[in-house]
JSON list of C-alpha atoms in Angstrom, two decimals:
[
{"chain": "A", "resi": 1, "resn": "UNK", "atom": "CA", "xyz": [114.38, -109.05, -8.05]},
{"chain": "A", "resi": 2, "resn": "UNK", "atom": "CA", "xyz": [114.63, -112.29, -9.99]},
{"chain": "A", "resi": 3, "resn": "UNK", "atom": "CA", "xyz": [115.80, -112.15, -13.64]},
{"chain": "A", "resi": 4, "resn": "UNK", "atom": "CA", "xyz": [115.08, -115.02, -16.03]},
{"chain": "A", "resi": 5, "resn": "UNK", "atom": "CA", "xyz": [116.92, -115.45, -19.31]},
{"chain": "A", "resi": 6, "resn": "UNK", "atom": "CA", "xyz": [115.89, -118.07, -21.78]},
{"chain": "A", "resi": 7, "resn": "UNK", "atom": "CA", "xyz": [118.00, -119.60, -24.52]},
{"chain": "A", "resi": 8, "resn": "UNK", "atom": "CA", "xyz": [118.01, -122.61, -26.89]},
{"chain": "A", "resi": 9, "resn": "UNK", "atom": "CA", "xyz": [115.19, -121.59, -29.25]},
{"chain": "A", "resi": 10, "resn": "UNK", "atom": "CA", "xyz": [115.52, -121.85, -33.00]},
{"chain": "A", "resi": 11, "resn": "UNK", "atom": "CA", "xyz": [114.30, -123.50, -36.21]},
{"chain": "A", "resi": 12, "resn": "UNK", "atom": "CA", "xyz": [113.93, -127.23, -36.27]},
{"chain": "A", "resi": 13, "resn": "UNK", "atom": "CA", "xyz": [112.38, -129.75, -38.62]},
{"chain": "A", "resi": 14, "resn": "UNK", "atom": "CA", "xyz": [109.35, -131.80, -37.60]},
{"chain": "A", "resi": 15, "resn": "UNK", "atom": "CA", "xyz": [110.48, -134.70, -35.49]},
{"chain": "A", "resi": 16, "resn": "UNK", "atom": "CA", "xyz": [113.50, -132.93, -34.26]},
{"chain": "A", "resi": 17, "resn": "UNK", "atom": "CA", "xyz": [114.58, -131.84, -30.78]},
{"chain": "A", "resi": 18, "resn": "UNK", "atom": "CA", "xyz": [115.54, -128.80, -28.92]},
{"chain": "A", "resi": 19, "resn": "UNK", "atom": "CA", "xyz": [116.49, -128.00, -25.34]},
{"chain": "A", "resi": 20, "resn": "UNK", "atom": "CA", "xyz": [115.54, -124.73, -23.85]},
{"chain": "A", "resi": 21, "resn": "UNK", "atom": "CA", "xyz": [117.35, -123.31, -20.86]},
{"chain": "A", "resi": 22, "resn": "UNK", "atom": "CA", "xyz": [116.14, -120.75, -18.36]},
{"chain": "A", "resi": 23, "resn": "UNK", "atom": "CA", "xyz": [118.93, -119.18, -16.23]},
{"chain": "A", "resi": 24, "resn": "UNK", "atom": "CA", "xyz": [117.81, -117.39, -13.05]},
{"chain": "A", "resi": 25, "resn": "UNK", "atom": "CA", "xyz": [119.54, -114.69, -11.16]},
{"chain": "A", "resi": 26, "resn": "UNK", "atom": "CA", "xyz": [118.06, -115.79, -7.93]},
{"chain": "A", "resi": 27, "resn": "UNK", "atom": "CA", "xyz": [118.06, -119.12, -6.18]},
{"chain": "A", "resi": 28, "resn": "UNK", "atom": "CA", "xyz": [115.55, -121.24, -7.87]},
{"chain": "A", "resi": 29, "resn": "UNK", "atom": "CA", "xyz": [115.23, -123.56, -4.81]},
{"chain": "A", "resi": 30, "resn": "UNK", "atom": "CA", "xyz": [113.36, -120.62, -3.23]},
{"chain": "A", "resi": 31, "resn": "UNK", "atom": "CA", "xyz": [110.66, -120.62, -5.95]},
{"chain": "A", "resi": 32, "resn": "UNK", "atom": "CA", "xyz": [107.45, -122.34, -5.36]},
{"chain": "A", "resi": 33, "resn": "UNK", "atom": "CA", "xyz": [107.23, -123.40, -8.98]},
{"chain": "A", "resi": 34, "resn": "UNK", "atom": "CA", "xyz": [109.06, -122.85, -12.18]},
{"chain": "A", "resi": 35, "resn": "UNK", "atom": "CA", "xyz": [107.59, -123.47, -15.57]},
{"chain": "A", "resi": 36, "resn": "UNK", "atom": "CA", "xyz": [107.50, -122.97, -19.26]},
{"chain": "A", "resi": 37, "resn": "UNK", "atom": "CA", "xyz": [104.63, -121.30, -21.10]},
{"chain": "A", "resi": 38, "resn": "UNK", "atom": "CA", "xyz": [104.28, -120.73, -24.77]},
{"chain": "A", "resi": 39, "resn": "UNK", "atom": "CA", "xyz": [102.25, -118.29, -27.04]},
{"chain": "A", "resi": 40, "resn": "UNK", "atom": "CA", "xyz": [101.61, -118.84, -30.67]},
{"chain": "A", "resi": 41, "resn": "UNK", "atom": "CA", "xyz": [100.44, -116.06, -33.01]},
{"chain": "A", "resi": 42, "resn": "UNK", "atom": "CA", "xyz": [96.82, -115.19, -32.44]},
{"chain": "A", "resi": 43, "resn": "UNK", "atom": "CA", "xyz": [96.55, -117.54, -29.49]},
{"chain": "A", "resi": 44, "resn": "UNK", "atom": "CA", "xyz": [96.62, -117.11, -25.68]},
{"chain": "A", "resi": 45, "resn": "UNK", "atom": "CA", "xyz": [99.61, -117.96, -23.58]},
{"chain": "A", "resi": 46, "resn": "UNK", "atom": "CA", "xyz": [99.33, -121.46, -22.31]},
{"chain": "A", "resi": 47, "resn": "UNK", "atom": "CA", "xyz": [101.20, -123.47, -19.64]},
{"chain": "A", "resi": 48, "resn": "UNK", "atom": "CA", "xyz": [103.39, -126.19, -21.15]},
{"chain": "A", "resi": 49, "resn": "UNK", "atom": "CA", "xyz": [105.23, -127.76, -18.16]},
{"chain": "A", "resi": 50, "resn": "UNK", "atom": "CA", "xyz": [105.77, -126.87, -14.49]},
{"chain": "A", "resi": 51, "resn": "UNK", "atom": "CA", "xyz": [108.10, -128.24, -11.77]},
{"chain": "A", "resi": 52, "resn": "UNK", "atom": "CA", "xyz": [107.56, -127.58, -8.06]},
{"chain": "A", "resi": 53, "resn": "UNK", "atom": "CA", "xyz": [110.12, -126.93, -5.38]},
{"chain": "A", "resi": 54, "resn": "UNK", "atom": "CA", "xyz": [109.69, -130.60, -4.42]},
{"chain": "A", "resi": 55, "resn": "UNK", "atom": "CA", "xyz": [110.39, -131.81, -7.99]},
{"chain": "A", "resi": 56, "resn": "UNK", "atom": "CA", "xyz": [106.86, -132.70, -9.02]},
{"chain": "A", "resi": 57, "resn": "UNK", "atom": "CA", "xyz": [106.09, -132.16, -12.64]},
{"chain": "A", "resi": 58, "resn": "UNK", "atom": "CA", "xyz": [102.98, -131.51, -14.74]},
{"chain": "A", "resi": 59, "resn": "UNK", "atom": "CA", "xyz": [102.44, -131.06, -18.45]},
{"chain": "A", "resi": 60, "resn": "UNK", "atom": "CA", "xyz": [99.81, -129.90, -20.94]},
{"chain": "A", "resi": 61, "resn": "UNK", "atom": "CA", "xyz": [98.26, -132.94, -22.55]},
{"chain": "A", "resi": 62, "resn": "UNK", "atom": "CA", "xyz": [99.57, -132.08, -26.01]},
{"chain": "A", "resi": 63, "resn": "UNK", "atom": "CA", "xyz": [103.22, -132.43, -24.94]},
{"chain": "A", "resi": 64, "resn": "UNK", "atom": "CA", "xyz": [103.05, -135.37, -22.51]},
{"chain": "A", "resi": 65, "resn": "UNK", "atom": "CA", "xyz": [105.55, -138.00, -23.56]},
{"chain": "A", "resi": 66, "resn": "UNK", "atom": "CA", "xyz": [107.52, -135.57, -25.73]},
{"chain": "A", "resi": 67, "resn": "UNK", "atom": "CA", "xyz": [108.69, -132.76, -23.43]},
{"chain": "A", "resi": 68, "resn": "UNK", "atom": "CA", "xyz": [110.52, -133.08, -20.17]},
{"chain": "A", "resi": 69, "resn": "UNK", "atom": "CA", "xyz": [111.06, -130.22, -17.69]},
{"chain": "A", "resi": 70, "resn": "UNK", "atom": "CA", "xyz": [113.97, -130.46, -15.17]},
{"chain": "A", "resi": 71, "resn": "UNK", "atom": "CA", "xyz": [115.95, -128.25, -12.90]},
{"chain": "A", "resi": 72, "resn": "UNK", "atom": "CA", "xyz": [119.59, -127.95, -11.79]},
{"chain": "A", "resi": 73, "resn": "UNK", "atom": "CA", "xyz": [119.58, -126.08, -8.45]},
{"chain": "A", "resi": 74, "resn": "UNK", "atom": "CA", "xyz": [123.42, -125.76, -8.40]},
{"chain": "A", "resi": 75, "resn": "UNK", "atom": "CA", "xyz": [123.20, -123.86, -11.74]},
{"chain": "A", "resi": 76, "resn": "UNK", "atom": "CA", "xyz": [119.94, -122.05, -10.93]},
{"chain": "A", "resi": 77, "resn": "UNK", "atom": "CA", "xyz": [118.66, -123.24, -14.34]},
{"chain": "A", "resi": 78, "resn": "UNK", "atom": "CA", "xyz": [115.53, -124.95, -15.48]},
{"chain": "A", "resi": 79, "resn": "UNK", "atom": "CA", "xyz": [115.45, -126.85, -18.74]},
{"chain": "A", "resi": 80, "resn": "UNK", "atom": "CA", "xyz": [112.74, -128.00, -21.21]},
{"chain": "A", "resi": 81, "resn": "UNK", "atom": "CA", "xyz": [113.77, -130.88, -23.37]},
{"chain": "A", "resi": 82, "resn": "UNK", "atom": "CA", "xyz": [111.57, -130.99, -26.40]},
{"chain": "A", "resi": 83, "resn": "UNK", "atom": "CA", "xyz": [111.46, -134.13, -28.58]},
{"chain": "A", "resi": 84, "resn": "UNK", "atom": "CA", "xyz": [109.37, -135.27, -31.52]},
{"chain": "A", "resi": 85, "resn": "UNK", "atom": "CA", "xyz": [108.58, -131.58, -32.24]},
{"chain": "A", "resi": 86, "resn": "UNK", "atom": "CA", "xyz": [105.46, -130.77, -34.35]},
{"chain": "A", "resi": 87, "resn": "UNK", "atom": "CA", "xyz": [104.61, -127.74, -36.36]},
{"chain": "A", "resi": 88, "resn": "UNK", "atom": "CA", "xyz": [101.87, -126.89, -33.81]},
{"chain": "A", "resi": 89, "resn": "UNK", "atom": "CA", "xyz": [104.68, -126.50, -31.14]},
{"chain": "A", "resi": 90, "resn": "UNK", "atom": "CA", "xyz": [105.78, -123.37, -32.90]},
{"chain": "A", "resi": 91, "resn": "UNK", "atom": "CA", "xyz": [105.55, -120.47, -30.50]},
{"chain": "A", "resi": 92, "resn": "UNK", "atom": "CA", "xyz": [107.44, -118.05, -28.30]},
{"chain": "A", "resi": 93, "resn": "UNK", "atom": "CA", "xyz": [108.39, -119.94, -25.17]},
{"chain": "A", "resi": 94, "resn": "UNK", "atom": "CA", "xyz": [108.48, -118.11, -21.87]},
{"chain": "A", "resi": 95, "resn": "UNK", "atom": "CA", "xyz": [110.24, -119.18, -18.60]},
{"chain": "A", "resi": 96, "resn": "UNK", "atom": "CA", "xyz": [108.18, -118.42, -15.51]},
{"chain": "A", "resi": 97, "resn": "UNK", "atom": "CA", "xyz": [108.99, -118.48, -11.80]},
{"chain": "A", "resi": 98, "resn": "UNK", "atom": "CA", "xyz": [106.49, -118.08, -8.93]},
{"chain": "A", "resi": 99, "resn": "UNK", "atom": "CA", "xyz": [107.39, -117.14, -5.36]},
{"chain": "A", "resi": 100, "resn": "UNK", "atom": "CA", "xyz": [103.89, -116.28, -4.19]},
{"chain": "A", "resi": 101, "resn": "UNK", "atom": "CA", "xyz": [102.60, -113.63, -4.40]},
{"chain": "A", "resi": 102, "resn": "UNK", "atom": "CA", "xyz": [105.26, -112.65, -7.02]},
{"chain": "A", "resi": 103, "resn": "UNK", "atom": "CA", "xyz": [105.51, -113.85, -10.54]},
{"chain": "A", "resi": 104, "resn": "UNK", "atom": "CA", "xyz": [108.57, -113.54, -12.79]},
{"chain": "A", "resi": 105, "resn": "UNK", "atom": "CA", "xyz": [108.86, -113.85, -16.55]},
{"chain": "A", "resi": 106, "resn": "UNK", "atom": "CA", "xyz": [111.70, -114.17, -19.00]},
{"chain": "A", "resi": 107, "resn": "UNK", "atom": "CA", "xyz": [111.80, -112.28, -22.36]},
{"chain": "A", "resi": 108, "resn": "UNK", "atom": "CA", "xyz": [110.87, -115.40, -24.45]},
{"chain": "A", "resi": 109, "resn": "UNK", "atom": "CA", "xyz": [112.65, -117.55, -27.04]},
{"chain": "A", "resi": 110, "resn": "UNK", "atom": "CA", "xyz": [111.27, -118.38, -30.45]},
{"chain": "A", "resi": 111, "resn": "UNK", "atom": "CA", "xyz": [110.79, -122.08, -31.34]},
{"chain": "A", "resi": 112, "resn": "UNK", "atom": "CA", "xyz": [109.82, -122.66, -35.03]},
{"chain": "A", "resi": 113, "resn": "UNK", "atom": "CA", "xyz": [109.09, -126.17, -36.23]},
{"chain": "A", "resi": 114, "resn": "UNK", "atom": "CA", "xyz": [108.95, -126.31, -40.06]},
{"chain": "A", "resi": 115, "resn": "UNK", "atom": "CA", "xyz": [110.36, -128.25, -42.90]}
]
């Protein structure tokens, strides 16, 4: 069983930055992909960023150029660096890991962008 624990969320002003961390109990190098999703109130959960075992990354258009996903295999941790934050980035952010056919989720961390 893989356990994912997110941290790093909080309240930040527009234009500010946050770095989310996702610590995994398992070996993340064994995961096919790891990613970050978010869910705003009244909206569906959406994929924000994903990184494959090979290191390829992909982002939703709304965060391209502002967010960066990365991984540290030695620490079994995946990060999401978020810069130039906007109020529309406000959501609960969830870490995800896929080792097909299994999918694992963290408990989520709240990010609020407000002045």
